Short mmCIF file of C-alpha atoms in Angstrom, two decimals:
data_model
loop_
_atom_site.label_atom_id
_atom_site.label_comp_id
_atom_site.label_asym_id
_atom_site.label_seq_id
_atom_site.Cartn_x
_atom_site.Cartn_y
_atom_site.Cartn_z
CA MET A 12 0.89 -2.56 -3.86
CA ALA A 13 -1.31 -5.12 -4.47
CA LYS A 14 -3.71 -5.81 -7.33
CA LEU A 15 -7.10 -7.63 -8.27
CA ILE A 16 -7.04 -9.34 -12.10
CA LEU A 17 -10.84 -9.53 -12.98
CA SER A 18 -11.51 -12.25 -15.51
CA LEU A 19 -14.68 -13.89 -16.83
CA ASP A 20 -14.62 -17.70 -18.36
CA GLY A 21 -10.56 -17.25 -18.47
CA GLN A 22 -10.73 -13.94 -20.50
CA VAL A 23 -9.01 -11.07 -18.10
CA LEU A 24 -11.26 -8.12 -18.39
CA ARG A 25 -9.24 -5.48 -16.18
CA GLU A 26 -6.66 -5.17 -13.42
CA VAL A 27 -7.85 -2.95 -10.53
CA PRO A 28 -4.73 -1.83 -8.26
CA LEU A 29 -5.82 -1.76 -4.45
CA ASP A 30 -4.73 2.02 -3.86
CA LYS A 31 -7.53 3.17 -1.62
CA GLU A 32 -7.96 2.05 1.76
CA ARG A 33 -11.46 0.65 1.08
CA VAL A 34 -12.45 -1.07 -2.44
CA THR A 35 -16.10 -1.83 -2.93
CA ILE A 36 -17.61 -4.31 -5.33
CA GLY A 37 -20.79 -4.67 -6.35
CA ARG A 38 -23.65 -4.26 -9.06
CA LYS A 39 -24.38 -0.68 -8.79
CA PRO A 40 -22.42 1.93 -10.60
CA HIS A 41 -21.36 3.75 -7.45
CA ASN A 42 -19.10 0.63 -6.57
CA ASP A 43 -15.11 0.92 -7.10
CA ILE A 44 -15.34 -2.44 -9.07
CA PRO A 45 -18.91 -2.44 -10.69
CA ILE A 46 -19.86 -5.89 -11.95
CA GLU A 47 -23.15 -5.62 -13.86
CA ASN A 48 -24.57 -9.03 -13.29
CA LEU A 49 -27.78 -10.18 -11.65
CA ALA A 50 -26.09 -12.72 -9.49
CA VAL A 51 -24.09 -9.78 -7.83
CA SER A 52 -25.66 -7.85 -5.11
CA GLY A 53 -25.81 -3.93 -5.19
CA GLU A 54 -23.22 -3.57 -2.69
CA HIS A 55 -21.77 -7.25 -2.97
CA ALA A 56 -18.22 -7.18 -0.87
CA CYS A 57 -15.44 -4.61 0.04
CA ILE A 58 -11.50 -5.09 0.54
CA VAL A 59 -10.02 -2.92 3.31
CA THR A 60 -6.30 -2.36 2.80
CA ILE A 61 -4.09 -1.22 5.56
CA LEU A 62 -0.21 -1.03 5.19
CA ASN A 63 0.47 -4.76 3.35
CA ASP A 64 -2.55 -6.36 4.58
CA SER A 65 -5.80 -6.53 2.85
CA PHE A 66 -9.29 -7.86 4.45
CA LEU A 67 -11.91 -9.42 2.24
CA GLU A 68 -15.49 -8.83 3.70
CA ASP A 69 -18.63 -10.14 2.30
CA LEU A 70 -21.42 -7.52 2.88
CA GLY A 71 -24.29 -9.81 3.40
CA SER A 72 -24.81 -10.50 -0.38
CA THR A 73 -27.42 -12.88 -1.69
CA ASN A 74 -25.24 -15.37 -3.26
CA GLY A 75 -22.00 -15.03 -1.03
CA THR A 76 -18.76 -14.79 -1.84
CA VAL A 77 -16.30 -17.42 -2.55
CA VAL A 78 -12.21 -17.47 -1.91
CA ASN A 79 -10.39 -20.51 -3.04
CA GLY A 80 -13.71 -22.55 -2.93
CA ASN A 81 -14.78 -21.66 0.42
CA GLN A 82 -17.78 -19.42 1.06
CA ILE A 83 -16.46 -16.49 3.47
CA LYS A 84 -17.73 -13.87 5.61
CA LYS A 85 -14.26 -12.36 6.14
CA HIS A 86 -10.97 -13.32 5.05
CA ILE A 87 -7.51 -12.04 5.17
CA LEU A 88 -6.41 -11.89 1.43
CA GLN A 89 -3.06 -14.04 0.74
CA ASN A 90 -0.98 -13.96 -2.68
CA ASN A 91 -2.70 -15.52 -5.43
CA ASP A 92 -6.11 -16.09 -3.72
CA VAL A 93 -8.75 -16.40 -6.20
CA ILE A 94 -12.43 -14.38 -5.52
CA GLU A 95 -15.44 -15.79 -6.82
CA ILE A 96 -18.55 -13.55 -7.10
CA GLY A 97 -21.04 -14.87 -9.38
CA LYS A 98 -19.44 -16.15 -12.63
CA TYR A 99 -16.43 -13.49 -12.29
CA LYS A 100 -13.29 -14.23 -10.77
CA MET A 101 -10.75 -11.90 -9.35
CA LYS A 102 -7.07 -13.02 -8.48
CA TYR A 103 -5.51 -11.15 -6.14
CA VAL A 104 -1.59 -10.55 -6.57
CA MET A 105 1.00 -8.76 -4.24
CA GLU A 106 3.53 -6.63 -5.93
CA ALA A 107 6.15 -8.57 -4.35
CA ALA A 108 5.27 -11.59 -5.97
CA SER A 109 6.21 -9.81 -9.44
CA ALA A 110 9.45 -8.68 -7.88
CA ALA A 111 10.67 -12.05 -7.06
CA ALA A 112 10.17 -13.27 -10.47
CA ALA A 113 12.37 -10.45 -11.79
CA PRO A 114 15.70 -12.01 -10.46
CA ALA A 115 14.83 -15.34 -12.14
CA ALA A 116 13.84 -13.54 -15.26
CA ALA A 117 17.30 -11.49 -15.21
CA GLU A 118 19.15 -14.88 -14.74
CA ASP A 119 17.27 -16.12 -17.81
CA PHE A 120 18.29 -12.98 -19.36
CA GLU A 121 21.94 -13.19 -18.69
CA LYS A 122 22.27 -16.69 -20.12
CA THR A 123 20.83 -15.78 -23.43
CA MET A 124 24.03 -15.86 -25.97
CA VAL A 125 24.70 -12.50 -27.69
CA MET A 126 25.46 -12.93 -31.22
CA ARG A 127 27.96 -10.40 -32.59
CA SER A 128 28.48 -9.47 -36.27
CA PRO A 129 31.80 -9.99 -37.80
CA PRO A 130 33.89 -7.12 -38.17
CA LYS A 131 34.31 -5.17 -41.39
CA PRO A 132 37.24 -5.12 -43.52
CA ALA A 133 39.66 -1.96 -42.99
CA ALA A 134 39.43 0.53 -45.69
CA ALA A 135 42.03 1.06 -47.75
CA PRO A 136 44.25 3.93 -46.99
CA ARG A 137 43.84 7.05 -49.02
CA PRO A 138 46.68 8.95 -50.39
CA ALA A 139 47.92 11.88 -47.94
CA ALA A 140 47.33 15.41 -49.46
CA PRO A 141 49.98 17.75 -50.18
CA ALA A 142 51.18 19.83 -47.14
CA ALA A 143 49.86 23.36 -47.37
CA PRO A 144 52.70 26.01 -47.36
CA ALA A 145 53.68 27.18 -43.74
CA ALA A 146 52.05 30.60 -42.84
CA ALA A 147 54.08 33.43 -41.86
CA PRO A 148 54.35 33.66 -38.06
CA ARG A 149 52.03 36.41 -36.47
CA PRO A 150 53.81 38.61 -33.52
CA ALA A 151 53.30 37.68 -30.17
CA ALA A 152 50.28 39.50 -28.60
CA PRO A 153 51.25 41.73 -25.55
CA PRO A 154 50.72 40.11 -22.18
CA PRO A 155 47.10 41.25 -20.32
CA PRO A 156 47.62 43.68 -17.40
CA PRO A 157 47.37 41.78 -14.02
CA MET A 158 44.31 41.47 -12.34
CA PRO A 159 43.83 42.66 -8.72
CA ALA A 160 44.09 40.28 -5.95
CA ALA A 161 40.74 39.02 -5.03
CA SER A 162 39.94 39.39 -1.33
CA PRO A 163 39.02 36.05 0.18
CA ALA A 164 35.62 34.95 0.24
CA THR A 165 33.72 34.66 3.78
CA PRO A 166 32.84 30.96 4.03
CA ARG A 167 29.29 30.76 4.56
CA PRO A 168 28.10 28.58 7.60
CA ALA A 169 27.11 25.06 6.78
CA ALA A 170 23.46 24.18 6.77
CA PRO A 171 22.34 22.39 9.80
CA ALA A 172 21.54 18.55 9.35
CA PRO A 173 18.09 17.37 9.42
CA ARG A 174 16.72 16.48 12.73
CA PRO A 175 15.71 12.54 12.01
CA ALA A 176 12.14 11.98 12.76
CA GLU A 177 11.19 10.90 16.27
CA PRO A 178 10.01 7.40 16.72
CA GLN A 179 6.37 6.85 17.58
CA PRO A 180 5.99 6.51 21.36
CA LEU A 181 4.47 3.21 22.09
CA ALA A 182 0.83 3.13 23.07
CA ALA A 183 -1.80 0.81 24.84
CA LEU A 184 -5.39 -0.19 25.40
CA GLN A 185 -6.83 -0.27 28.86
CA LEU A 186 -10.06 -2.48 28.99
CA LEU A 187 -12.95 -0.29 31.00
CA THR A 188 -15.67 -2.78 30.83
CA GLY A 189 -16.28 -6.54 30.21
CA PRO A 190 -14.74 -9.81 32.12
CA ASN A 191 -10.94 -8.63 31.54
CA ALA A 192 -11.92 -4.89 32.71
CA GLY A 193 -8.14 -3.40 34.15
CA ARG A 194 -6.04 -5.19 31.56
CA GLU A 195 -3.76 -3.67 29.25
CA ILE A 196 -3.07 -4.52 25.56
CA GLU A 197 0.07 -2.82 24.45
CA LEU A 198 0.40 -1.91 20.72
CA THR A 199 3.57 -2.99 19.94
CA LYS A 200 2.96 -4.45 16.35
CA ASN A 201 2.09 -2.29 12.94
CA LEU A 202 -1.14 -4.16 12.78
CA THR A 203 -3.68 -5.01 15.75
CA THR A 204 -6.96 -6.76 15.37
CA LEU A 205 -9.56 -6.25 17.83
CA GLY A 206 -13.29 -7.57 18.49
CA LYS A 207 -15.04 -10.66 17.73
CA PRO A 208 -15.43 -12.23 14.30
CA GLY A 209 -18.57 -12.30 12.96
CA VAL A 210 -19.88 -9.61 15.09
CA GLN A 211 -17.38 -6.34 15.17
CA VAL A 212 -13.85 -6.43 14.19
CA ALA A 213 -11.49 -3.17 13.66
CA VAL A 214 -7.81 -3.09 13.26
CA ILE A 215 -5.53 -0.22 14.89
CA THR A 216 -2.29 0.38 12.76
CA ARG A 217 0.96 1.92 13.90
CA ARG A 218 2.14 4.70 11.28
CA PRO A 219 4.74 7.09 11.45
CA GLN A 220 2.07 9.68 11.86
CA GLY A 221 0.45 7.80 15.03
CA TYR A 222 -1.71 5.43 15.56
CA PHE A 223 -5.27 4.83 13.47
CA ILE A 224 -8.20 2.80 14.08
CA THR A 225 -10.22 1.29 10.91
CA HIS A 226 -13.54 -0.90 10.82
CA VAL A 227 -12.97 -3.96 9.03
CA GLU A 228 -16.01 -6.29 9.97
CA GLY A 229 -19.69 -5.92 11.09
CA ALA A 230 -22.83 -4.20 10.19
CA SER A 231 -22.23 -1.49 12.97
CA PHE A 232 -19.13 0.77 13.08
CA PRO A 233 -16.89 1.25 16.38
CA VAL A 234 -17.80 4.03 18.52
CA LEU A 235 -15.29 6.64 19.30
CA ASN A 236 -15.63 9.15 22.09
CA GLY A 237 -19.38 8.79 21.54
CA LYS A 238 -19.60 8.94 17.96
CA GLN A 239 -19.81 6.42 15.50
CA LEU A 240 -16.85 5.99 12.92
CA ASP A 241 -17.30 5.63 9.38
CA ALA A 242 -15.57 3.52 6.51
CA GLN A 243 -12.35 5.91 6.64
CA ALA A 244 -9.49 5.44 9.19
CA ARG A 245 -9.40 7.70 12.23
CA GLN A 246 -6.38 8.92 13.98
CA LEU A 247 -6.44 8.07 17.97
CA ASN A 248 -5.42 10.56 20.46
CA ASP A 249 -4.31 10.30 23.83
CA HIS A 250 -7.17 9.02 25.94
CA ASP A 251 -9.87 8.48 23.60
CA VAL A 252 -12.41 5.87 24.53
CA ILE A 253 -13.42 3.39 22.09
CA GLU A 254 -16.60 0.90 22.09
CA LEU A 255 -16.20 -1.96 20.01
CA ALA A 256 -18.14 -5.55 20.24
CA GLY A 257 -19.56 -4.55 23.62
CA VAL A 258 -16.37 -3.41 25.27
CA LYS A 259 -15.03 -0.28 26.30
CA MET A 260 -11.02 0.72 25.94
CA GLU A 261 -9.17 3.68 26.78
CA PHE A 262 -6.46 4.48 24.44
CA PHE A 263 -3.32 6.03 26.26
CA LYS A 264 0.40 6.71 25.06
CA LYS A 265 2.91 5.28 27.11
CA GLY A 266 6.25 7.29 27.98
#
C-alpha cells in the first residue's frame, strides 16, 4: 500500500495511507486530506488508486498542483514524487520501497558484533545428604481386567479438495463510433487507460472478480448504458456500452 507524508516547512505533520480508491485533498473539511490554508482550493486535487497504480489529478484549483517542480493536470505517481499544494508538501511513498530497504537493514544487523558476558565460576559442590533408609517394598497390585476388543472405526471419506478459482476470461472493447469504428481493443493487461488526456480519461482494471471501469480525469464522467458514472469503480457486464471522450464502445467477453 502506498502513502503520503504531509509536511510543512520541513516538519512532518502526518502520514496518510492511500487505502481508498479515491482520496480528495482540499481546504473544505469533507476532504480526506483537509488543508486549512487560503492557497488551497476547497476541492483542490484527488488521487485515484487502482491496484498498484495511483493517479494524481488537479480538480481545477486556483493555484494549481505541482509535482517535482512541474505544474500538472494529471500525473501517474512514482515512488518518492513530491506533490506541492500551496506551502504544503506531500511525498508519495510506495510500500515496496520500504520493503526493499529491509534486506539492507538486515545485513547491517547481521554485521553487528554481539558481546557475550564471561561465564560465571562454577559453584562449590554441596556435601551429599545422608541416604534415607529404604522403605519396605509394597505388594504388587493385581493386574487390571482385560479390556474388550474395540471394533475397528469406519474410516471417514476424505473431504473433496477445493476447486481452484477459474481464471477470468479475456475481454475486449469494440469501437462503435469515430474514425476507428469496428476496431477491437483486447483487454489483456491488468490496467488499460482509455480516452483523451485533458478531456476525459478512464481506466479499465482486470481483477479476479471481473473487469471494472473507473473515471480518472475530466470534468464529466463516462457514460455506461446511458447513465453517467460516479467516482466509484463500476463492474462491467457483457455487452455494456461505454461512452468516453465522444466515442462509443461495447464491452464483451471472449470465449
